[in-house]
CSV table of C-alpha atoms in Angstrom, one decimal:
chain,number,residue,atom,x,y,z
Y,17,TYR,CA,-28.5,-14.4,-2.2
Y,18,TYR,CA,-30.7,-14.9,0.8
Y,19,PRO,CA,-29.9,-14.2,3.7
Y,20,TYR,CA,-27.3,-11.8,2.5
Y,21,ALA,CA,-30.0,-9.7,0.7
Y,22,HIS,CA,-32.3,-9.7,3.7
Y,23,ILE,CA,-32.2,-6.2,5.2
Y,24,LEU,CA,-33.1,-5.2,8.8
Y,25,THR,CA,-33.4,-1.6,9.9
Y,26,GLU,CA,-33.0,0.2,13.2
Y,27,LEU,CA,-33.2,3.7,14.6
Y,28,LYS,CA,-30.4,5.5,16.3
Y,29,GLY,CA,-31.1,8.7,18.2
Y,30,SER,CA,-31.8,10.2,21.6
Y,31,SER,CA,-35.6,10.3,21.1
Y,32,ASP,CA,-38.0,7.5,22.1
Y,33,HIS,CA,-40.9,9.2,20.4
Y,34,PHE,CA,-40.6,7.0,17.3
Y,35,LYS,CA,-40.1,3.3,16.4
Y,36,ILE,CA,-39.2,1.5,13.2
Y,37,ASP,CA,-40.4,-1.8,11.9
Y,38,ALA,CA,-37.1,-3.8,11.4
Y,39,ASN,CA,-38.4,-5.6,8.4
Y,40,SER,CA,-40.7,-3.1,6.6
Y,41,GLY,CA,-38.8,0.1,7.5
Y,42,GLU,CA,-42.0,1.9,8.5
Y,43,ILE,CA,-41.5,4.6,11.2
Y,44,ARG,CA,-44.4,5.3,13.6
Y,45,THR,CA,-44.9,7.5,16.6
Y,46,THR,CA,-44.9,6.0,20.1
Y,47,ARG,CA,-46.6,8.9,21.9
Y,48,VAL,CA,-48.3,12.2,21.3
Y,49,LEU,CA,-46.0,14.9,19.9
Y,50,SER,CA,-45.9,18.6,20.9
Y,51,HIS,CA,-44.3,21.4,18.8
Y,52,ASP,CA,-43.6,23.3,22.0
Y,53,TYR,CA,-41.8,20.4,23.6
Y,54,GLY,CA,-39.9,19.2,20.6
Y,55,PRO,CA,-40.3,21.1,17.3
Y,56,SER,CA,-38.0,18.7,15.4
Y,57,TYR,CA,-36.3,15.3,15.7
Y,58,ARG,CA,-33.1,14.0,14.0
Y,59,MET,CA,-32.4,10.3,13.8
Y,60,ILE,CA,-30.2,7.9,11.9
Y,61,VAL,CA,-31.7,4.9,10.2
Y,62,ILE,CA,-29.3,2.0,9.8
Y,63,ALA,CA,-30.0,-0.8,7.3
Y,64,SER,CA,-27.9,-4.0,7.7
Y,65,ASP,CA,-27.8,-7.1,5.5
Y,66,GLN,CA,-27.3,-10.5,7.0
Y,67,GLY,CA,-24.0,-11.4,5.4
Y,68,VAL,CA,-20.7,-12.2,7.1
Y,69,PRO,CA,-19.5,-9.7,7.8
Y,70,PRO,CA,-22.7,-7.7,7.6
Y,71,LEU,CA,-22.6,-4.6,5.4
Y,72,GLN,CA,-24.5,-1.4,6.4
Y,73,GLY,CA,-25.9,1.8,5.0
Y,74,GLN,CA,-27.4,4.7,6.8
Y,75,ALA,CA,-29.6,7.7,6.2
Y,76,VAL,CA,-30.5,10.8,8.3
Y,77,ILE,CA,-34.1,11.3,9.1
Y,78,ASN,CA,-35.3,14.9,10.0
Y,79,ILE,CA,-38.8,15.0,11.4
Y,80,GLN,CA,-40.4,18.4,12.0
Y,81,VAL,CA,-43.5,18.8,14.2
Y,82,ILE,CA,-46.0,21.1,12.5
Y,83,PRO,CA,-47.5,23.6,15.1
Y,84,LEU,CA,-51.3,24.0,15.2
Y,85,SER,CA,-52.5,27.4,14.2
Y,86,GLU,CA,-54.7,29.3,16.8
Y,87,GLY,CA,-55.8,26.0,18.3
Y,88,ARG,CA,-57.3,24.7,15.1
Y,89,ALA,CA,-56.4,21.3,13.6
Y,90,VAL,CA,-54.7,21.3,10.2
Y,91,ILE,CA,-56.6,19.0,7.9
Y,92,SER,CA,-54.6,16.7,5.6
Y,93,GLN,CA,-55.9,18.5,2.5
Y,94,ASN,CA,-53.9,21.6,3.5
Y,95,ILE,CA,-50.5,19.7,3.5
Y,96,ARG,CA,-48.7,19.4,0.2
Y,97,HIS,CA,-45.7,17.1,-0.3
Y,98,LEU,CA,-43.2,17.8,-3.0
Y,99,VAL,CA,-40.1,15.9,-4.0
Y,100,ILE,CA,-37.5,17.8,-6.0
Y,101,PRO,CA,-34.0,16.9,-7.2
Y,102,GLU,CA,-31.2,18.9,-5.5
Y,103,ASN,CA,-29.9,19.9,-9.0
Y,104,LEU,CA,-33.1,21.7,-9.9
Y,105,LYS,CA,-32.2,25.1,-11.4
Y,106,PRO,CA,-33.3,28.3,-9.6
Y,107,ALA,CA,-36.4,30.1,-11.0
Y,108,LYS,CA,-37.9,26.7,-11.9
Y,109,ILE,CA,-41.6,26.5,-11.1
Y,110,MET,CA,-42.2,23.6,-8.8
Y,111,SER,CA,-45.9,23.7,-8.0
Y,112,LEU,CA,-49.1,25.8,-8.1
Y,113,ILE,CA,-50.5,26.7,-4.7
Y,114,LYS,CA,-54.3,26.4,-5.1
Y,115,SER,CA,-56.7,27.8,-2.6
Y,116,PRO,CA,-58.8,25.6,-0.3
Y,117,ASP,CA,-62.3,24.7,-1.4
Y,118,HIS,CA,-64.0,27.6,0.3
Y,119,LEU,CA,-61.8,30.0,-1.7
Y,120,GLN,CA,-62.5,28.5,-5.1
Y,121,GLN,CA,-65.2,31.0,-5.9
Y,122,HIS,CA,-62.8,34.0,-5.5
Y,123,HIS,CA,-62.8,37.0,-7.7
Y,124,SER,CA,-60.0,37.2,-10.2
Y,125,GLY,CA,-57.0,39.0,-8.8
Y,126,LYS,CA,-58.3,39.1,-5.3
Y,127,LEU,CA,-56.0,36.4,-3.9
Y,128,HIS,CA,-52.6,37.2,-2.5
Y,129,PHE,CA,-50.0,34.4,-1.9
Y,130,SER,CA,-47.0,34.6,0.4
Y,131,ILE,CA,-44.6,32.5,2.4
Y,132,ALA,CA,-45.1,32.9,6.1
Y,133,ALA,CA,-42.5,35.4,7.4
Y,134,ASP,CA,-41.1,33.2,10.0
Y,135,ASP,CA,-40.6,30.3,7.5
Y,136,LYS,CA,-38.6,32.2,5.0
Y,137,ASP,CA,-35.0,31.0,4.5
Y,138,GLY,CA,-34.4,32.2,1.0
Y,139,HIS,CA,-34.6,28.9,-0.9
Y,140,PHE,CA,-38.2,29.2,-2.1
Y,141,ALA,CA,-40.5,32.0,-3.3
Y,142,VAL,CA,-44.1,32.2,-4.4
Y,143,ASP,CA,-45.6,34.5,-7.0
Y,144,SER,CA,-48.0,36.7,-5.0
Y,145,SER,CA,-50.6,36.8,-7.8
Y,146,THR,CA,-50.5,33.3,-9.5
Y,147,GLY,CA,-49.5,31.2,-6.5
Y,148,ASP,CA,-46.6,29.6,-8.6
Y,149,LEU,CA,-44.0,28.2,-6.2
Y,150,PHE,CA,-40.5,28.3,-7.6
Y,151,LEU,CA,-37.0,27.7,-6.5
Y,152,PHE,CA,-35.1,30.9,-5.6
Y,153,LYS,CA,-31.6,29.5,-5.0
Y,154,GLU,CA,-29.7,26.3,-5.4
Y,155,LEU,CA,-30.3,23.3,-3.1
Y,156,ASP,CA,-27.7,21.1,-1.4
Y,157,TYR,CA,-29.1,17.7,-0.1
Y,158,GLU,CA,-26.0,17.3,2.0
Y,159,MET,CA,-26.7,20.6,3.8
Y,160,THR,CA,-30.6,20.3,4.1
Y,161,SER,CA,-32.6,17.4,2.8
Y,162,HIS,CA,-36.0,18.6,3.9
Y,163,TYR,CA,-37.9,21.9,4.1
Y,164,LEU,CA,-41.2,22.6,5.8
Y,165,PHE,CA,-42.9,26.0,5.4
Y,166,ARG,CA,-46.3,27.7,5.2
Y,167,VAL,CA,-47.8,29.5,2.2
Y,168,VAL,CA,-50.5,31.9,3.3
Y,169,THR,CA,-53.4,32.8,0.9
Y,170,LYS,CA,-55.3,36.0,1.6
Y,171,ASP,CA,-58.6,36.4,-0.1
Y,172,HIS,CA,-59.2,40.2,-0.5
Y,173,SER,CA,-62.7,39.5,-2.0
Y,174,ARG,CA,-64.0,39.0,1.5
Y,175,ASN,CA,-64.5,41.7,4.0
Y,176,PRO,CA,-62.6,41.4,6.2
Y,177,PRO,CA,-60.0,39.4,4.1
Y,178,VAL,CA,-59.8,35.7,4.9
Y,179,ASN,CA,-56.5,33.9,5.3
Y,180,SER,CA,-55.9,30.3,4.5
Y,181,THR,CA,-52.7,28.3,5.1
Y,182,VAL,CA,-51.1,25.5,3.1
Y,183,PHE,CA,-48.2,23.6,4.6
Y,184,LEU,CA,-45.6,22.6,2.1
Y,185,SER,CA,-43.3,19.6,2.9
Y,186,VAL,CA,-40.4,19.7,0.3
Y,187,ALA,CA,-38.1,16.7,0.3
Y,188,VAL,CA,-34.9,17.2,-1.6
Y,189,GLU,CA,-33.8,14.2,-3.7
Y,190,ASP,CA,-30.1,13.5,-3.5
Y,191,GLN,CA,-28.2,13.6,-6.8
Y,192,ASN,CA,-24.8,12.0,-7.4
Y,193,ASP,CA,-23.0,15.4,-7.6
Y,194,HIS,CA,-19.9,14.4,-5.6
Y,195,SER,CA,-17.0,12.2,-6.6
Y,196,PRO,CA,-15.1,10.0,-4.2
Y,197,SER,CA,-11.9,11.7,-3.0
Y,198,PHE,CA,-8.7,10.6,-1.4
Y,199,ARG,CA,-6.6,12.9,0.8
Y,200,GLU,CA,-3.6,12.6,-1.5
Y,201,GLU,CA,-3.0,12.0,-5.2
Y,202,PHE,CA,0.1,9.9,-4.7
Y,203,ILE,CA,1.3,7.8,-1.7
Y,204,VAL,CA,4.2,5.5,-0.9
Y,205,ILE,CA,3.6,2.5,1.3
Y,206,SER,CA,5.8,-0.4,2.2
Y,207,VAL,CA,5.6,-4.1,3.2
Y,208,GLU,CA,8.3,-6.6,4.0
Y,209,GLU,CA,9.2,-9.3,1.5
Y,210,ASN,CA,8.2,-12.9,2.4
Y,211,ALA,CA,5.2,-11.5,4.3
Y,212,PRO,CA,2.5,-14.2,4.7
Y,213,VAL,CA,-0.2,-14.2,2.1
Y,214,GLY,CA,-3.1,-12.2,3.4
Y,215,THR,CA,-0.9,-9.7,5.3
Y,216,LEU,CA,-2.6,-6.3,5.6
Y,217,VAL,CA,-0.6,-3.7,3.8
Y,218,HIS,CA,-2.8,-0.6,3.8
Y,219,VAL,CA,-6.4,0.6,4.3
Y,220,PHE,CA,-7.8,3.1,1.8
Y,221,ASN,CA,-10.5,5.4,2.9
Y,222,ALA,CA,-12.0,7.5,0.1
Y,223,LYS,CA,-14.8,9.9,1.1
Y,224,ASP,CA,-17.9,10.7,-1.0
Y,225,GLY,CA,-19.9,13.8,0.0
Y,226,ASP,CA,-23.2,12.6,-1.4
Y,227,GLY,CA,-26.0,12.0,1.1
Y,228,THR,CA,-27.7,8.8,0.1
Y,229,PHE,CA,-26.3,5.4,0.6
Y,230,LEU,CA,-25.6,4.3,-3.0
Y,231,ASN,CA,-24.4,7.7,-4.1
Y,232,SER,CA,-21.9,7.8,-1.3
Y,233,ARG,CA,-21.0,4.1,-1.0
Y,234,VAL,CA,-17.5,3.6,-2.3
Y,235,GLN,CA,-16.1,0.5,-3.9
Y,236,TYR,CA,-12.4,0.0,-4.8
Y,237,LEU,CA,-10.5,-1.5,-7.7
Y,238,ILE,CA,-6.7,-1.8,-8.2
Y,239,GLU,CA,-4.7,-2.1,-11.4
Y,240,ALA,CA,-0.9,-2.7,-11.7
Y,241,HIS,CA,1.1,-0.5,-14.0
Y,242,HIS,CA,3.0,-3.7,-15.2
Y,243,PRO,CA,0.5,-6.5,-16.1
Y,244,GLY,CA,1.3,-9.7,-14.4
Y,245,MET,CA,3.2,-8.0,-11.6
Y,246,ASN,CA,0.5,-7.4,-9.0
Y,247,PRO,CA,0.9,-9.5,-5.9
Y,248,PHE,CA,-1.9,-7.6,-4.1
Y,249,LEU,CA,-5.7,-7.8,-3.6
Y,250,ILE,CA,-8.1,-5.1,-2.4
Y,251,HIS,CA,-11.4,-5.6,-0.7
Y,252,PRO,CA,-14.0,-3.8,-2.9
Y,253,SER,CA,-16.0,-2.5,0.0
Y,254,PHE,CA,-13.5,-2.1,2.9
Y,255,GLY,CA,-10.5,-0.8,0.9
Y,256,THR,CA,-8.1,-3.2,2.6
Y,257,LEU,CA,-5.0,-4.0,0.6
Y,258,VAL,CA,-3.5,-7.4,1.3
Y,259,THR,CA,-0.8,-9.6,-0.1
Y,260,ALA,CA,-2.1,-12.2,-2.5
Y,261,SER,CA,1.2,-14.0,-3.2
Y,262,PRO,CA,4.7,-14.2,-1.7
Y,263,LEU,CA,6.8,-11.1,-2.2
Y,264,ASP,CA,10.5,-11.2,-3.3
Y,265,ARG,CA,12.3,-7.9,-3.2
Y,266,GLU,CA,15.2,-9.3,-5.2
Y,267,ARG,CA,12.8,-10.1,-8.1
Y,268,VAL,CA,10.4,-7.2,-7.8
Y,269,PRO,CA,11.6,-4.3,-5.5
Y,270,THR,CA,8.6,-2.0,-6.1
Y,271,VAL,CA,5.0,-2.3,-7.4
Y,272,VAL,CA,3.1,0.7,-8.8
Y,273,LEU,CA,-0.7,0.5,-8.5
Y,274,THR,CA,-3.6,2.7,-9.5
Y,275,VAL,CA,-6.4,2.5,-6.9
Y,276,THR,CA,-9.8,3.6,-8.2
Y,277,ALA,CA,-12.7,4.5,-5.9
Y,278,SER,CA,-16.1,4.6,-7.5
Y,279,ASP,CA,-19.5,5.4,-6.0
Y,280,GLN,CA,-22.5,3.1,-6.6
Y,281,ALA,CA,-25.1,5.3,-8.1
Y,282,VAL,CA,-28.1,3.3,-9.3
Y,283,ASN,CA,-27.6,4.5,-12.9
Y,284,VAL,CA,-24.2,3.1,-13.9
Y,285,THR,CA,-23.6,6.0,-16.3
Y,286,ASP,CA,-23.9,8.5,-13.4
Y,287,ARG,CA,-21.3,6.8,-11.3
Y,288,ARG,CA,-18.3,9.0,-10.4
Y,289,LEU,CA,-14.8,7.9,-9.7
Y,290,ARG,CA,-11.4,9.1,-8.5
Y,291,SER,CA,-8.0,7.4,-8.8
Y,292,LEU,CA,-4.9,7.4,-6.5
Y,293,MET,CA,-1.4,6.3,-7.6
Y,294,VAL,CA,0.3,4.1,-5.0
Y,295,LYS,CA,3.9,3.0,-4.9
Y,296,VAL,CA,4.5,-0.1,-2.8
Y,297,VAL,CA,8.1,-0.5,-1.7
Y,298,ILE,CA,9.0,-4.1,-0.9
Y,299,LEU,CA,11.3,-4.0,2.2
Y,300,ASP,CA,14.3,-6.3,2.2
Y,301,ILE,CA,14.8,-8.9,4.8
Y,302,ASN,CA,18.0,-10.9,5.2
Y,303,ASP,CA,17.0,-14.0,3.4
Y,304,HIS,CA,20.1,-14.7,1.2
Y,305,SER,CA,23.5,-15.9,2.3
Y,306,PRO,CA,26.6,-14.6,0.6
Y,307,THR,CA,27.9,-16.6,-2.4
Y,308,PHE,CA,31.6,-16.8,-3.3
Y,309,THR,CA,32.2,-15.8,-6.9
Y,310,SER,CA,36.1,-16.0,-6.9
Y,311,PHE,CA,38.0,-19.0,-8.1
Y,312,PRO,CA,39.0,-21.5,-5.3
Y,313,ILE,CA,42.6,-21.9,-6.6
Y,314,ALA,CA,45.5,-19.4,-6.4
Y,315,LEU,CA,49.2,-19.5,-7.4
Y,316,VAL,CA,52.0,-17.5,-5.9
Y,317,LYS,CA,55.8,-17.6,-6.4
Y,318,GLU,CA,57.9,-18.5,-3.5
Y,319,ASP,CA,60.0,-15.4,-4.0
Y,320,ALA,CA,57.0,-13.0,-3.9
Y,321,ALA,CA,57.7,-10.0,-1.8
Y,322,VAL,CA,56.0,-9.6,1.6
Y,323,GLY,CA,52.6,-7.8,0.9
Y,324,SER,CA,52.2,-9.2,-2.6
Y,325,LEU,CA,48.7,-9.9,-3.8
Y,326,VAL,CA,47.9,-13.6,-3.9
Y,327,HIS,CA,44.2,-13.6,-4.7
Y,328,HIS,CA,41.1,-11.3,-4.8
Y,329,ILE,CA,38.3,-12.9,-2.8
Y,330,THR,CA,34.8,-11.9,-4.0
Y,331,ALA,CA,31.2,-12.8,-3.0
Y,332,GLN,CA,27.7,-11.7,-3.9
Y,333,ASP,CA,24.7,-11.1,-1.7
Y,334,PRO,CA,21.5,-10.0,-3.4
Y,335,ASP,CA,20.0,-8.5,-0.3
Y,336,ALA,CA,20.0,-4.7,0.1
Y,337,GLY,CA,21.8,-2.4,2.5
Y,338,ARG,CA,23.4,-4.0,5.5
Y,339,ASN,CA,21.8,-7.3,4.6
Y,340,GLY,CA,23.9,-7.4,1.4
Y,341,ARG,CA,27.2,-6.0,2.9
Y,342,VAL,CA,29.8,-8.8,3.0
Y,343,THR,CA,33.0,-9.1,5.1
Y,344,PHE,CA,35.6,-11.8,4.7
Y,345,SER,CA,37.8,-13.7,7.2
Y,346,ILE,CA,40.1,-16.8,7.3
Y,347,LEU,CA,38.8,-19.6,9.4
Y,348,SER,CA,41.6,-22.1,9.2
Y,349,GLY,CA,44.7,-23.2,7.3
Y,350,ASN,CA,46.7,-20.0,7.6
Y,351,GLU,CA,49.8,-21.6,9.0
Y,352,ASN,CA,52.3,-19.2,10.6
Y,353,MET,CA,49.9,-16.4,9.6
Y,354,ALA,CA,51.5,-16.4,6.2
Y,355,PHE,CA,48.5,-14.5,4.6
Y,356,MET,CA,46.4,-11.5,5.5
Y,357,LEU,CA,42.8,-11.1,4.2
Y,358,ASP,CA,41.3,-7.6,4.1
Y,359,GLU,CA,37.8,-8.1,5.5
Y,360,SER,CA,36.2,-5.4,3.3
Y,361,SER,CA,38.0,-5.6,0.0
Y,362,GLY,CA,38.7,-9.3,0.0
Y,363,LEU,CA,42.4,-8.8,-1.0
Y,364,LEU,CA,44.6,-11.7,0.1
Y,365,THR,CA,48.3,-10.8,0.5
Y,366,THR,CA,51.4,-12.4,1.9
Y,367,THR,CA,52.7,-11.4,5.4
Y,368,LEU,CA,56.1,-13.2,5.3
Y,369,PRO,CA,58.4,-14.7,2.8
Y,370,LEU,CA,57.3,-18.0,1.3
Y,371,ASP,CA,59.5,-21.1,0.9
Y,372,TYR,CA,58.5,-23.7,-1.6
Y,373,GLU,CA,61.0,-26.1,-0.1
Y,374,LEU,CA,59.4,-25.7,3.3
Y,375,LYS,CA,55.7,-25.6,2.3
Y,376,SER,CA,54.5,-25.8,-1.2
Y,377,GLN,CA,50.7,-25.6,-0.6
Y,378,TYR,CA,48.2,-23.9,1.7
Y,379,ILE,CA,44.6,-24.9,2.1
Y,380,LEU,CA,42.6,-22.0,3.6
Y,381,THR,CA,39.0,-22.1,4.7
Y,382,LEU,CA,37.4,-18.7,4.0
Y,383,LEU,CA,34.2,-17.2,5.5
Y,384,ALA,CA,31.9,-14.6,3.9
Y,385,LEU,CA,29.6,-13.0,6.4
Y,386,ASP,CA,26.8,-10.5,5.7
Y,387,SER,CA,25.8,-7.7,8.2
Y,388,GLY,CA,22.1,-8.5,8.5
Y,389,THR,CA,20.1,-9.6,11.4
Y,390,PRO,CA,20.4,-12.5,11.9
Y,391,THR,CA,23.8,-12.7,10.1
Y,392,LEU,CA,24.1,-15.3,7.3
Y,393,SER,CA,27.3,-16.7,6.0
Y,394,SER,CA,29.0,-19.2,3.7
Y,395,SER,CA,32.4,-20.7,3.4
Y,396,GLN,CA,34.9,-21.7,0.7
Y,397,THR,CA,38.1,-23.7,0.5
Y,398,LEU,CA,40.9,-21.9,-1.2
Y,399,THR,CA,43.9,-23.9,-2.3
Y,400,ILE,CA,47.1,-21.8,-2.7
Y,401,THR,CA,50.0,-23.4,-4.5
Y,402,VAL,CA,53.5,-22.0,-4.0
Y,403,LEU,CA,55.5,-22.0,-7.2
Y,404,ASP,CA,59.1,-23.0,-7.0
Y,405,VAL,CA,61.9,-20.7,-8.2
Y,406,ASN,CA,65.6,-21.7,-8.7
Y,407,ASP,CA,66.8,-20.3,-5.4
Y,408,GLU,CA,68.8,-23.3,-4.1
Y,409,ALA,CA,72.4,-24.2,-5.3
Y,410,PRO,CA,73.4,-27.9,-5.6
Y,411,VAL,CA,75.2,-29.4,-2.6
Y,412,PHE,CA,77.6,-32.4,-2.9
Y,413,LYS,CA,77.1,-35.1,-0.4
Y,414,GLN,CA,80.9,-35.2,0.3
Y,415,HIS,CA,83.4,-32.4,0.3
Y,416,LEU,CA,86.2,-34.7,-1.1
Y,417,TYR,CA,86.1,-37.7,-3.5
Y,418,GLU,CA,89.2,-39.9,-4.0
Y,419,ALA,CA,89.6,-42.5,-6.8
Y,420,SER,CA,92.3,-44.5,-8.5
Y,421,VAL,CA,92.7,-45.4,-12.1
Y,422,LYS,CA,95.2,-47.5,-14.0
Y,423,GLU,CA,97.4,-45.7,-16.4
Y,424,ASN,CA,96.4,-48.1,-19.2
Y,425,GLN,CA,92.7,-48.1,-18.4
Y,426,ASN,CA,90.5,-47.8,-21.4
Y,427,PRO,CA,88.5,-44.6,-22.0
Y,428,GLY,CA,84.9,-44.7,-20.8
Y,429,GLU,CA,85.4,-47.2,-18.0
Y,430,PHE,CA,83.9,-46.4,-14.6
Y,431,VAL,CA,86.1,-44.5,-12.2
Y,432,THR,CA,83.9,-43.3,-9.3
Y,433,ARG,CA,80.4,-41.7,-8.6
Y,434,VAL,CA,79.9,-38.2,-7.2
Y,435,GLU,CA,76.5,-37.1,-5.8
Y,436,ALA,CA,74.9,-33.7,-5.3
Y,437,VAL,CA,71.5,-32.5,-4.0
Y,438,ASP,CA,69.4,-29.5,-5.3
Y,439,ARG,CA,66.3,-28.7,-3.2
Y,440,ASP,CA,64.6,-27.0,-6.0
Y,441,SER,CA,61.9,-28.8,-7.8
Y,442,GLY,CA,62.3,-30.6,-11.2
Y,443,ASN,CA,65.4,-32.2,-12.8
Y,444,SER,CA,67.8,-29.4,-13.0
Y,445,LYS,CA,71.2,-31.1,-12.4
Y,446,ILE,CA,73.8,-30.4,-15.1
Y,447,TRP,CA,77.2,-32.0,-14.4
Y,448,GLU,CA,80.5,-30.4,-15.4
Y,449,LEU,CA,84.0,-31.8,-14.8
Y,450,SER,CA,86.7,-29.3,-14.1
Y,451,ASN,CA,90.3,-30.6,-14.2
Y,452,ARG,CA,92.8,-29.2,-11.7
Y,453,TYR,CA,96.5,-30.3,-11.7
C-alpha cells in the first residue's frame, strides 16, 4: 500500500567518494578514484519504507578500486562479472577464461592461464591449460560477499611470450543457509495481573546469520499451549510481547507460549525457523479482600470451663503469599473480655466463666485482615448464645409462712400461697409439701 511500499535509500559510511539516488538506488562516484589513495571502500545501504513506524533493511557494499597495470588503461572487455551462489560446491567449473582478441589466433597448447600471485586467497583456481575457472573451497557470503582478482594469460607462441590480463569480479549470492536463533531454548518471564492492556511484557530478539535483508529478516509468531488461554500479542516484526486482555492470576496463574521466529526468504519453502518455549508467570497483586466462611452463630453452655472452644472462625483470600495470609481480631462486643480470638488459627475460646443469668448473648464484630500492601479486610457479626444449665436452686420469697385453718374445713379449700424464685430459664418449679409436727 502506497506510501508504505515506497522505498528510499541512503548511504552510510565515512567516504564521500560516492552518492546514491534515494529513489532509484543507483550508486555513482563523486570524484576521481585512486587505488593508491583508497584501494577499497565499505559502506552500508539503508532502505526505508514510508510506513509509521518506518521499517528498514540494510546491505553492506564493498567497492574495490582496480589498479591500472603499468600505466595502461584496462578496457571494459577485459573485466568479467560473475554471480555465483554461496552454496556452490567446490570443483564446480564457473567460467571459461578466453583470451583477448589479439590472442585468438594462438597455437594449440601455447596458452598458459594463472591467477595473479598477489590475488590468490585460495577460493578460486584456474586450469592452466584450458582456462576453466572453478571453485576451490566453500564460500560464505556472510564472511566475504565479493571477490576481485586477475587471471593472467601467457601466450608462449610469441617470442617473447605475451601476457594478457582479465579482471574477474565475482559476486557471491547469499543463500538462506542460517536459521534464526534465540539465546535460550526456554525462558521464564513475568507480568503483574491486572496490568493495562498493551503493557510491554518482553522483547524477543532472534538473530539470523544470513547476509541479505529477506534471508535475515525475522518475523515472530506465538501460540499458546492451551487454546483459548492466550492473553498476549506479539508484534511480528519487532518481537514485542504485550498484554491483549486483562490478566487474572486467580483464574490463570501461568501461560505457556511457543514463540516461533521465521526468516523471510523469497521462496516460502526455503524459509527457516526456530522456536522458543516461554513460561509467563502472572504475578499476584492484592486485589481480593478476605471472605468469612464460618457460620455467624455460635452456642456455648454457661458452665463451659475457662479456655473452652466456642467457635472456629475461618476466612478465604484467593490472593497468593502475604496477599492471601489472613489474621483475625475482635473489633467490638467482647464485654468483660469474655472471649479470646487467636489471630492466626481463628479459634475463639472463653477467658472467664459465663453466667447465663447475667448475660445470655454476646454480639461480636470480627475483622479478617490480609497481609498485602495495601491491606484489605472484611468484617462479620458473630452472635454467641449462652445456653442455660440448672445451676440455680429455688429461693422462697419468705423464710416463714403462717396460716390458720378451721378444724372442720373441707379438703381442697384454699389455705395460703407460698412463692419461690428460680433464676434458671424455663418452667422447672416442682412443689412438694413436707409435713413436720
